[in-house]
Structure formats: structure tokens, C-alpha cells
Amino acid sequence: MRLGMVGLGRMGANMARRLMRGGHEIVASDLSTDNVKHLAGEGAIGSSSLDDFVSKLARPRVAWLMVPAGGATEQSVVALAQRMQAGDILIDGGNSYFKDDIRRSRQLKDKGIHYVDVGTSGGVWGLERGYCMMIGGPRDAVQHLDPIFKTLAPGRGDIPRTPGREKLPGTAEDGYIYCGPSGAGHFVKMVHNGIEYGMMQAYAEGFDIFRCANSKELPEEQRYELNLADIAEVWRRGSVVSSWLLDLTAIALAENPTLSEYTGFVQDSGEGRWTIEAAIAEAVPADVLSAALFTRFRSRQEHTFAEKVLSAMRQKFGGHVEPAAKKTA
């Protein structure tokens, strides 16, 4: 199948490569002409403009966007929609807000253009491992795209089959699923990322406890000099807390056990916030996910004013004296 890929960053370019390896033809578009030339050198069909890009797609045209969520995606959708026709399919494979998908789908439907939202997980490792995909949009359009999803997905591999799964239909075991109408794919991916925040925070707090196990505040016989890299590695082998996130943690600790190259400033990409907003709208308690998000906020400040207020209250009601702030020269 021939399709276009708009956005040749780390994920977009690797997805294009995986598709080409699977026998698909890729028309490449990016703001960077060097990125287009590079991928064209690997077998893609380069394009010099969006007009050129669309002209090189066979009808029904299929264009896959892999650009940052928000303004960049909005502008790309509008620009492509002006050049596409009824029956064409526009795919957003980034991390867009599901409510934006619903709006865009409704707008494009008036022109007869099918809008498909694909929550895509796999990161920079997806070229070799494959991509887990959560898909929303018109069912007929999604079925038309099945050869693309099948190529991008990890496939069944050597993962043991879930007992009873052989009785159930669908493509979940292959690494991609149809979640429902417009927005459903990104909704599932949104919560996926919220859960990811919580899992990462649990690992981070656990390893911080290990790191501080030799604290002078502890009785001497309770102090331990622990090898964090070894702990991460042994947990990868038979432990109930093993996961790909732990695999990545083990890699980082093996490279540098002190992680001294990191400042501890942690960004959030939006999905965590949207997950909490969805939990509020549904009146669903999400204690762990919200705490993980708020911890990321706090990581961007050495100390918050709220912590100063807490220290002041502790001193006033109990005489507890906190360590004094370091004086600046």
C-alpha cells in the first residue's frame, strides 16, 4: 500500500522505515528537507511541498501525521484537508487530545474525508520491536488500513498466550486494536500514558529509597550500601515488577549508577493532565496518577512555597525545626 508520512522525527521516520521493510511505499514530507532526502535515500518517495506530497499519493489517499500535538497537528490537518478529497483518509498518530479528534472528525466528515486517530506506543525502539496501536475512527476506514497496522504492530512474537484468549476474536494479540469511534484511540492512549506516569513514579521512589538506605539518619546497623544497577537487573528476571520500563531503568543504571547526567527536572507531555481531567469528569478516584503528575510539576522547582508553608506550620505547632535554607553569597 502507498501512504504518506508527514513528520520525520524519531518516531515518524522509524515508522516509515518499518513500513518500507514490510513492502509498503512511503511518500515522505517534513519541514526539514534534509530529513526528506535522508529517507528518500533509503527508498522513500520524497516530496518538496504538501501539494507535491498529495499529488504523489494514489486514491484513496492515505496520509499519516506524526507531528507534535496541538498547533502543529491542527495546522497540518487543515492544510492537508484543503488538498484532499472525499474518500481520502487522514491519520493522526501523535498524542492529540481526544476531544480535538472528535471535532476534527466532524469537520472533515463534511468533506467526505475519513479521520482516524491512532494512539501509538513504542518510542524510539519501535523500528525493531514494533508499535502498539490504539485506533479510533470510522470502522470501514480502519479496516482499509489494516495492512498498515499489521506491518507496524509487533505481532504475536513469543509472548505466552493469555488463557482463554484463543476463544476471542480481534487483533489485540497482534499489538493493535480498534477502540471505537473518533477519539477512542487517543482516549485509550491518554490513559495509557497516565498509567505510565504512575508506574515510572513507583520505580523512581523505590530506587530513591535504595539510594538513601545508607543515610546517616539511620541506626548504623540499618544502613546498606546497595547496588542499584544489580537490583534493577535481578528484578528483570522472574520478578512480578518486571516491565519494559524496568528494562530501561536497568540500562540507565548500568551506564551510570548515580544518573549524574540528569538534573531531575521532569516534563509532562499533556496526556497525564488530560487523564486526570477525564477522571474528574467521570468522578473516578485517581490518587496514584494525580500524585505522579504533581510530582513532575514539583520536580521543576528546587523547593516550592507550599513546602515553606508546611515547615512554618510544623515549627509553630510542634517546635519542629527544619534545616535552614542555604545562604547565597
mmCIF file of C-alpha atoms in Angstrom:
data_model
loop_
_atom_site.group_PDB
_atom_site.id
_atom_site.type_symbol
_atom_site.label_atom_id
_atom_site.label_comp_id
_atom_site.label_asym_id
_atom_site.label_seq_id
_atom_site.Cartn_x
_atom_site.Cartn_y
_atom_site.Cartn_z
ATOM 1 C CA MET A 1 0.000 0.000 0.000
ATOM 2 C CA ARG A 2 1.208 3.536 -0.722
ATOM 3 C CA LEU A 3 0.792 6.101 2.044
ATOM 4 C CA GLY A 4 2.277 9.410 3.033
ATOM 5 C CA MET A 5 4.146 10.163 6.251
ATOM 6 C CA VAL A 6 4.145 13.771 7.432
ATOM 7 C CA GLY A 7 6.710 14.363 10.154
ATOM 8 C CA LEU A 8 10.011 12.506 10.034
ATOM 9 C CA GLY A 9 11.182 12.866 13.606
ATOM 10 C CA ARG A 10 12.444 9.907 15.613
ATOM 11 C CA MET A 11 9.122 8.065 15.579
ATOM 12 C CA GLY A 12 7.798 9.173 12.195
ATOM 13 C CA ALA A 13 10.981 8.248 10.342
ATOM 14 C CA ASN A 14 11.273 4.865 12.040
ATOM 15 C CA MET A 15 7.619 4.061 11.362
ATOM 16 C CA ALA A 16 8.214 4.896 7.707
ATOM 17 C CA ARG A 17 11.246 2.589 7.705
ATOM 18 C CA ARG A 18 9.286 -0.267 9.273
ATOM 19 C CA LEU A 19 6.531 0.160 6.695
ATOM 20 C CA MET A 20 9.035 0.146 3.832
ATOM 21 C CA ARG A 21 10.617 -3.004 5.229
ATOM 22 C CA GLY A 22 7.131 -4.527 5.142
ATOM 23 C CA GLY A 23 6.706 -3.767 1.441
ATOM 24 C CA HIS A 24 4.716 -0.510 1.608
ATOM 25 C CA GLU A 25 5.537 2.595 -0.432
ATOM 26 C CA ILE A 26 6.143 5.774 1.564
ATOM 27 C CA VAL A 27 5.787 9.338 0.337
ATOM 28 C CA ALA A 28 7.780 11.443 2.797
ATOM 29 C CA SER A 29 7.139 15.012 3.943
ATOM 30 C CA ASP A 30 8.870 17.081 6.609
ATOM 31 C CA LEU A 31 9.749 20.691 7.331
ATOM 32 C CA SER A 32 13.388 19.605 7.106
ATOM 33 C CA THR A 33 14.430 18.928 3.520
ATOM 34 C CA ASP A 34 17.422 17.011 4.887
ATOM 35 C CA ASN A 35 15.085 14.569 6.666
ATOM 36 C CA VAL A 36 13.174 14.010 3.422
ATOM 37 C CA LYS A 37 16.379 13.493 1.425
ATOM 38 C CA HIS A 38 17.714 11.084 4.021
ATOM 39 C CA LEU A 39 14.600 8.902 3.950
ATOM 40 C CA ALA A 40 14.420 9.120 0.151
ATOM 41 C CA GLY A 41 17.936 7.721 0.135
ATOM 42 C CA GLU A 42 16.546 4.683 1.964
ATOM 43 C CA GLY A 43 13.816 4.092 -0.594
ATOM 44 C CA ALA A 44 11.023 6.551 0.225
ATOM 45 C CA ILE A 45 9.453 8.885 -2.342
ATOM 46 C CA GLY A 46 10.470 12.415 -1.433
ATOM 47 C CA SER A 47 8.209 15.445 -1.721
ATOM 48 C CA SER A 48 9.065 19.132 -1.900
ATOM 49 C CA SER A 49 5.747 20.586 -0.675
ATOM 50 C CA LEU A 50 2.340 19.486 0.563
ATOM 51 C CA ASP A 51 0.955 19.900 -2.941
ATOM 52 C CA ASP A 52 3.703 17.646 -4.256
ATOM 53 C CA PHE A 53 3.133 15.242 -1.372
ATOM 54 C CA VAL A 54 -0.598 14.872 -2.054
ATOM 55 C CA SER A 55 -0.059 14.560 -5.816
ATOM 56 C CA LYS A 56 2.143 11.501 -5.263
ATOM 57 C CA LEU A 57 -0.488 9.603 -3.272
ATOM 58 C CA ALA A 58 -2.852 7.199 -5.024
ATOM 59 C CA ARG A 59 -6.579 7.455 -4.320
ATOM 60 C CA PRO A 60 -7.997 6.861 -1.861
ATOM 61 C CA ARG A 61 -5.099 8.856 -0.444
ATOM 62 C CA VAL A 62 -3.747 7.920 2.981
ATOM 63 C CA ALA A 63 -1.718 10.486 4.913
ATOM 64 C CA TRP A 64 -0.285 9.718 8.379
ATOM 65 C CA LEU A 65 0.659 12.652 10.627
ATOM 66 C CA MET A 66 3.459 12.249 13.166
ATOM 67 C CA VAL A 67 3.876 15.821 14.363
ATOM 68 C CA PRO A 68 3.657 17.374 17.862
ATOM 69 C CA ALA A 69 0.164 17.582 19.342
ATOM 70 C CA GLY A 70 -1.527 20.960 19.414
ATOM 71 C CA GLY A 71 -0.872 23.745 16.936
ATOM 72 C CA ALA A 72 1.408 21.754 14.650
ATOM 73 C CA THR A 73 -1.143 18.970 14.255
ATOM 74 C CA GLU A 74 -4.020 21.414 13.804
ATOM 75 C CA GLN A 75 -2.204 23.312 11.068
ATOM 76 C CA SER A 76 -1.200 20.084 9.306
ATOM 77 C CA VAL A 77 -4.754 18.709 9.392
ATOM 78 C CA VAL A 78 -6.188 21.935 7.968
ATOM 79 C CA ALA A 79 -3.524 22.163 5.259
ATOM 80 C CA LEU A 80 -3.929 18.547 4.152
ATOM 81 C CA ALA A 81 -7.731 18.684 4.266
ATOM 82 C CA GLN A 82 -7.637 21.571 1.798
ATOM 83 C CA ARG A 83 -5.752 19.335 -0.642
ATOM 84 C CA MET A 84 -7.557 16.008 -0.083
ATOM 85 C CA GLN A 85 -10.855 14.766 -1.490
ATOM 86 C CA ALA A 86 -13.836 12.678 -0.455
ATOM 87 C CA GLY A 87 -12.828 9.114 0.334
ATOM 88 C CA ASP A 88 -9.279 10.042 1.401
ATOM 89 C CA ILE A 89 -8.032 9.087 4.872
ATOM 90 C CA LEU A 90 -6.134 11.312 7.291
ATOM 91 C CA ILE A 91 -4.458 9.606 10.252
ATOM 92 C CA ASP A 92 -3.200 11.381 13.373
ATOM 93 C CA GLY A 93 -0.675 9.079 15.025
ATOM 94 C CA GLY A 94 0.590 11.590 17.588
ATOM 95 C CA ASN A 95 -0.675 12.307 21.095
ATOM 96 C CA SER A 96 -3.607 14.588 20.324
ATOM 97 C CA TYR A 97 -6.358 15.327 22.826
ATOM 98 C CA PHE A 98 -9.298 13.027 22.102
ATOM 99 C CA LYS A 99 -11.769 15.925 22.136
ATOM 100 C CA ASP A 100 -9.797 17.539 19.310
ATOM 101 C CA ASP A 101 -10.170 14.278 17.369
ATOM 102 C CA ILE A 102 -13.950 14.397 17.752
ATOM 103 C CA ARG A 103 -14.044 17.979 16.492
ATOM 104 C CA ARG A 104 -11.697 17.337 13.561
ATOM 105 C CA SER A 105 -13.526 14.185 12.554
ATOM 106 C CA ARG A 106 -16.800 16.068 12.435
ATOM 107 C CA GLN A 107 -15.263 18.868 10.354
ATOM 108 C CA LEU A 108 -13.619 16.503 7.868
ATOM 109 C CA LYS A 109 -16.739 14.372 7.561
ATOM 110 C CA ASP A 110 -18.450 17.312 5.856
ATOM 111 C CA LYS A 111 -15.838 16.985 3.069
ATOM 112 C CA GLY A 112 -16.116 13.199 2.971
ATOM 113 C CA ILE A 113 -12.590 12.774 4.391
ATOM 114 C CA HIS A 114 -12.142 9.992 6.926
ATOM 115 C CA TYR A 115 -10.236 10.937 10.093
ATOM 116 C CA VAL A 116 -8.549 8.158 12.081
ATOM 117 C CA ASP A 117 -6.832 8.685 15.447
ATOM 118 C CA VAL A 118 -4.075 6.252 16.399
ATOM 119 C CA GLY A 119 -2.534 6.267 19.851
ATOM 120 C CA THR A 120 0.948 4.946 19.152
ATOM 121 C CA SER A 121 3.289 3.495 21.764
ATOM 122 C CA GLY A 122 6.769 2.195 21.065
ATOM 123 C CA GLY A 123 9.056 5.210 21.081
ATOM 124 C CA VAL A 124 12.475 5.060 19.506
ATOM 125 C CA TRP A 125 12.554 1.267 19.920
ATOM 126 C CA GLY A 126 9.543 0.708 17.675
ATOM 127 C CA LEU A 127 11.516 0.161 14.478
ATOM 128 C CA GLU A 128 12.664 -3.226 15.742
ATOM 129 C CA ARG A 129 10.072 -4.023 18.429
ATOM 130 C CA GLY A 130 7.015 -2.764 16.601
ATOM 131 C CA TYR A 131 4.379 -0.283 17.720
ATOM 132 C CA CYS A 132 1.397 -0.879 19.995
ATOM 133 C CA MET A 133 -1.565 0.964 18.488
ATOM 134 C CA MET A 134 -4.947 2.027 19.845
ATOM 135 C CA ILE A 135 -7.208 3.091 16.981
ATOM 136 C CA GLY A 136 -10.342 5.212 16.715
ATOM 137 C CA GLY A 137 -12.432 6.393 13.794
ATOM 138 C CA PRO A 138 -14.816 5.094 11.117
ATOM 139 C CA ARG A 139 -14.673 1.301 11.143
ATOM 140 C CA ASP A 140 -14.629 0.952 7.340
ATOM 141 C CA ALA A 141 -11.641 3.296 7.041
ATOM 142 C CA VAL A 142 -9.816 1.457 9.829
ATOM 143 C CA GLN A 143 -10.400 -1.883 8.103
ATOM 144 C CA HIS A 144 -8.993 -0.439 4.875
ATOM 145 C CA LEU A 145 -5.825 0.484 6.780
ATOM 146 C CA ASP A 146 -5.386 -2.941 8.370
ATOM 147 C CA PRO A 147 -2.336 -3.903 6.246
ATOM 148 C CA ILE A 148 -0.565 -0.787 7.562
ATOM 149 C CA PHE A 149 -1.387 -1.524 11.189
ATOM 150 C CA LYS A 150 -0.377 -5.158 10.802
ATOM 151 C CA THR A 151 3.030 -4.143 9.489
ATOM 152 C CA LEU A 152 3.667 -1.565 12.198
ATOM 153 C CA ALA A 153 2.481 -3.783 15.061
ATOM 154 C CA PRO A 154 4.825 -6.099 16.995
ATOM 155 C CA GLY A 155 2.893 -9.245 16.066
ATOM 156 C CA ARG A 156 2.342 -12.131 18.468
ATOM 157 C CA GLY A 157 6.018 -12.909 18.894
ATOM 158 C CA ASP A 158 6.948 -15.269 21.721
ATOM 159 C CA ILE A 159 4.613 -13.792 24.362
ATOM 160 C CA PRO A 160 2.662 -16.649 26.014
ATOM 161 C CA ARG A 161 -0.993 -16.621 25.037
ATOM 162 C CA THR A 162 -3.423 -15.401 27.699
ATOM 163 C CA PRO A 163 -5.510 -18.393 28.844
ATOM 164 C CA GLY A 164 -8.931 -18.239 27.182
ATOM 165 C CA ARG A 165 -7.784 -15.722 24.594
ATOM 166 C CA GLU A 166 -7.993 -18.289 21.799
ATOM 167 C CA LYS A 167 -11.786 -18.052 22.046
ATOM 168 C CA LEU A 168 -11.823 -14.291 21.484
ATOM 169 C CA PRO A 169 -11.707 -12.504 18.103
ATOM 170 C CA GLY A 170 -9.738 -9.414 17.227
ATOM 171 C CA THR A 171 -6.201 -8.155 16.718
ATOM 172 C CA ALA A 172 -5.205 -7.383 20.313
ATOM 173 C CA GLU A 173 -2.696 -10.243 20.379
ATOM 174 C CA ASP A 174 -1.019 -8.768 17.300
ATOM 175 C CA GLY A 175 -0.454 -5.453 19.074
ATOM 176 C CA TYR A 176 -3.223 -3.212 17.768
ATOM 177 C CA ILE A 177 -6.933 -2.774 18.473
ATOM 178 C CA TYR A 178 -9.930 -0.865 17.176
ATOM 179 C CA CYS A 179 -11.184 1.040 20.224
ATOM 180 C CA GLY A 180 -14.281 2.717 18.795
ATOM 181 C CA PRO A 181 -15.391 5.920 17.030
ATOM 182 C CA SER A 182 -13.405 9.117 16.666
ATOM 183 C CA GLY A 183 -11.296 9.970 19.697
ATOM 184 C CA ALA A 184 -11.448 6.484 21.227
ATOM 185 C CA GLY A 185 -7.921 5.597 20.138
ATOM 186 C CA HIS A 186 -6.335 8.674 21.654
ATOM 187 C CA PHE A 187 -8.537 8.348 24.754
ATOM 188 C CA VAL A 188 -7.118 4.875 25.434
ATOM 189 C CA LYS A 189 -3.576 6.090 24.698
ATOM 190 C CA MET A 190 -4.126 9.064 27.018
ATOM 191 C CA VAL A 191 -4.947 6.815 29.964
ATOM 192 C CA HIS A 192 -2.088 4.503 28.928
ATOM 193 C CA ASN A 193 0.294 7.441 29.392
ATOM 194 C CA GLY A 194 -1.315 8.382 32.696
ATOM 195 C CA ILE A 195 -0.687 4.842 33.945
ATOM 196 C CA GLU A 196 2.861 5.130 32.626
ATOM 197 C CA TYR A 197 3.390 8.188 34.841
ATOM 198 C CA GLY A 198 2.283 6.186 37.892
ATOM 199 C CA MET A 199 4.481 3.196 37.077
ATOM 200 C CA MET A 200 7.511 5.390 36.480
ATOM 201 C CA GLN A 201 6.924 7.258 39.731
ATOM 202 C CA ALA A 202 6.711 3.986 41.694
ATOM 203 C CA TYR A 203 10.047 2.795 40.308
ATOM 204 C CA ALA A 204 11.625 6.207 40.882
ATOM 205 C CA GLU A 205 10.533 6.350 44.524
ATOM 206 C CA GLY A 206 11.647 2.779 45.177
ATOM 207 C CA PHE A 207 15.141 3.364 43.804
ATOM 208 C CA ASP A 208 15.378 6.623 45.730
ATOM 209 C CA ILE A 209 14.708 4.647 48.925
ATOM 210 C CA PHE A 210 17.526 2.284 47.943
ATOM 211 C CA ARG A 211 19.859 5.191 47.224
ATOM 212 C CA CYS A 212 19.226 6.672 50.658
ATOM 213 C CA ALA A 213 19.494 3.359 52.530
ATOM 214 C CA ASN A 214 22.918 4.425 53.832
ATOM 215 C CA SER A 215 21.612 7.656 55.329
ATOM 216 C CA LYS A 216 23.367 8.892 58.473
ATOM 217 C CA GLU A 217 19.896 9.466 59.921
ATOM 218 C CA LEU A 218 19.526 5.679 60.231
ATOM 219 C CA PRO A 219 20.993 3.491 63.003
ATOM 220 C CA GLU A 220 24.325 2.173 61.765
ATOM 221 C CA GLU A 221 23.194 -1.447 61.726
ATOM 222 C CA GLN A 222 20.281 -0.494 59.436
ATOM 223 C CA ARG A 223 22.426 1.211 56.801
ATOM 224 C CA TYR A 224 23.007 -0.524 53.484
ATOM 225 C CA GLU A 225 25.242 0.241 50.521
ATOM 226 C CA LEU A 226 23.060 -1.162 47.776
ATOM 227 C CA ASN A 227 23.960 -1.776 44.148
ATOM 228 C CA LEU A 228 21.048 -0.197 42.302
ATOM 229 C CA ALA A 229 22.095 -1.494 38.897
ATOM 230 C CA ASP A 230 22.166 -5.067 40.210
ATOM 231 C CA ILE A 231 18.767 -4.683 41.877
ATOM 232 C CA ALA A 232 17.235 -3.412 38.622
ATOM 233 C CA GLU A 233 18.835 -6.289 36.750
ATOM 234 C CA VAL A 234 17.714 -9.046 39.111
ATOM 235 C CA TRP A 235 14.154 -7.689 39.115
ATOM 236 C CA ARG A 236 14.099 -8.139 35.333
ATOM 237 C CA ARG A 237 14.404 -11.894 35.840
ATOM 238 C CA GLY A 238 11.308 -13.538 37.299
ATOM 239 C CA SER A 239 10.105 -10.642 39.471
ATOM 240 C CA VAL A 240 6.441 -9.608 39.485
ATOM 241 C CA VAL A 241 7.529 -5.977 38.997
ATOM 242 C CA SER A 242 9.429 -6.677 35.779
ATOM 243 C CA SER A 243 8.468 -4.493 32.801
ATOM 244 C CA TRP A 244 9.918 -2.665 29.839
ATOM 245 C CA LEU A 245 10.174 0.483 31.964
ATOM 246 C CA LEU A 246 12.304 -1.506 34.396
ATOM 247 C CA ASP A 247 14.411 -2.724 31.468
ATOM 248 C CA LEU A 248 15.102 0.896 30.533
ATOM 249 C CA THR A 249 15.878 1.754 34.158
ATOM 250 C CA ALA A 250 18.364 -1.119 34.295
ATOM 251 C CA ILE A 251 20.070 0.187 31.142
ATOM 252 C CA ALA A 252 20.394 3.686 32.589
ATOM 253 C CA LEU A 253 21.774 2.443 35.926
ATOM 254 C CA ALA A 254 24.250 0.135 34.189
ATOM 255 C CA GLU A 255 25.517 3.116 32.196
ATOM 256 C CA ASN A 256 25.811 5.385 35.239
ATOM 257 C CA PRO A 257 24.672 4.221 38.704
ATOM 258 C CA THR A 258 24.489 7.806 40.003
ATOM 259 C CA LEU A 259 22.494 9.153 37.000
ATOM 260 C CA SER A 260 24.599 12.278 37.417
ATOM 261 C CA GLU A 261 23.890 13.446 33.874
ATOM 262 C CA TYR A 262 20.214 14.060 34.762
ATOM 263 C CA THR A 263 19.008 17.120 36.670
ATOM 264 C CA GLY A 264 15.748 15.591 37.892
ATOM 265 C CA PHE A 265 13.670 18.169 36.010
ATOM 266 C CA VAL A 266 10.781 16.099 34.610
ATOM 267 C CA GLN A 267 8.442 17.325 31.904
ATOM 268 C CA ASP A 268 4.913 16.135 31.186
ATOM 269 C CA SER A 269 3.613 15.897 27.642
ATOM 270 C CA GLY A 270 -0.074 16.591 28.338
ATOM 271 C CA GLU A 271 -1.634 13.129 28.456
ATOM 272 C CA GLY A 272 -1.182 12.883 32.227
ATOM 273 C CA ARG A 273 -3.120 16.102 32.743
ATOM 274 C CA TRP A 274 -5.867 15.003 30.357
ATOM 275 C CA THR A 275 -6.141 11.671 32.166
ATOM 276 C CA ILE A 276 -6.765 13.461 35.463
ATOM 277 C CA GLU A 277 -9.308 15.732 33.775
ATOM 278 C CA ALA A 278 -11.117 12.631 32.471
ATOM 279 C CA ALA A 279 -11.053 11.090 35.959
ATOM 280 C CA ILE A 280 -12.608 14.266 37.381
ATOM 281 C CA ALA A 281 -15.289 14.317 34.663
ATOM 282 C CA GLU A 282 -16.115 10.657 35.414
ATOM 283 C CA ALA A 283 -15.819 11.083 39.211
ATOM 284 C CA VAL A 284 -13.199 8.313 39.304
ATOM 285 C CA PRO A 285 -10.575 8.482 42.081
ATOM 286 C CA ALA A 286 -7.074 8.529 40.555
ATOM 287 C CA ASP A 287 -4.818 9.042 43.571
ATOM 288 C CA VAL A 288 -1.659 7.456 42.171
ATOM 289 C CA LEU A 289 -1.903 9.019 38.708
ATOM 290 C CA SER A 290 -2.577 12.526 40.033
ATOM 291 C CA ALA A 291 0.248 12.270 42.599
ATOM 292 C CA ALA A 292 2.649 11.172 39.853
ATOM 293 C CA LEU A 293 1.654 14.159 37.720
ATOM 294 C CA PHE A 294 2.003 16.624 40.586
ATOM 295 C CA THR A 295 5.441 15.213 41.405
ATOM 296 C CA ARG A 296 6.530 16.110 37.894
ATOM 297 C CA PHE A 297 5.344 19.652 38.475
ATOM 298 C CA ARG A 298 7.335 19.850 41.695
ATOM 299 C CA SER A 299 10.453 18.480 40.063
ATOM 300 C CA ARG A 300 10.769 21.747 38.180
ATOM 301 C CA GLN A 301 11.320 23.751 41.362
ATOM 302 C CA GLU A 302 14.031 23.048 43.895
ATOM 303 C CA HIS A 303 11.568 23.854 46.673
ATOM 304 C CA THR A 304 8.031 25.178 46.439
ATOM 305 C CA PHE A 305 6.457 27.878 48.554
ATOM 306 C CA ALA A 306 3.974 25.238 49.740
ATOM 307 C CA GLU A 307 6.846 23.356 51.397
ATOM 308 C CA LYS A 308 7.926 26.525 53.186
ATOM 309 C CA VAL A 309 4.381 26.894 54.492
ATOM 310 C CA LEU A 310 4.466 23.311 55.758
ATOM 311 C CA SER A 311 7.766 23.953 57.559
ATOM 312 C CA ALA A 312 6.387 27.091 59.147
ATOM 313 C CA MET A 313 3.287 25.264 60.414
ATOM 314 C CA ARG A 314 5.401 22.412 61.832
ATOM 315 C CA GLN A 315 7.587 24.906 63.705
ATOM 316 C CA LYS A 316 4.584 26.770 65.064
ATOM 317 C CA PHE A 317 2.522 23.850 66.303
ATOM 318 C CA GLY A 318 5.308 21.499 67.412
ATOM 319 C CA GLY A 319 8.574 23.361 67.519
ATOM 320 C CA HIS A 320 9.962 21.208 64.721
ATOM 321 C CA VAL A 321 12.993 22.896 63.222
ATOM 322 C CA GLU A 322 13.631 22.207 59.556
ATOM 323 C CA PRO A 323 17.135 22.513 58.033
ATOM 324 C CA ALA A 324 17.771 26.158 57.269
ATOM 325 C CA ALA A 325 17.926 27.286 53.681
ATOM 326 C CA LYS A 326 21.432 27.740 52.343
ATOM 327 C CA LYS A 327 22.502 31.375 52.285
ATOM 328 C CA THR A 328 23.579 32.747 48.946
ATOM 329 C CA ALA A 329 26.892 34.573 48.766
#
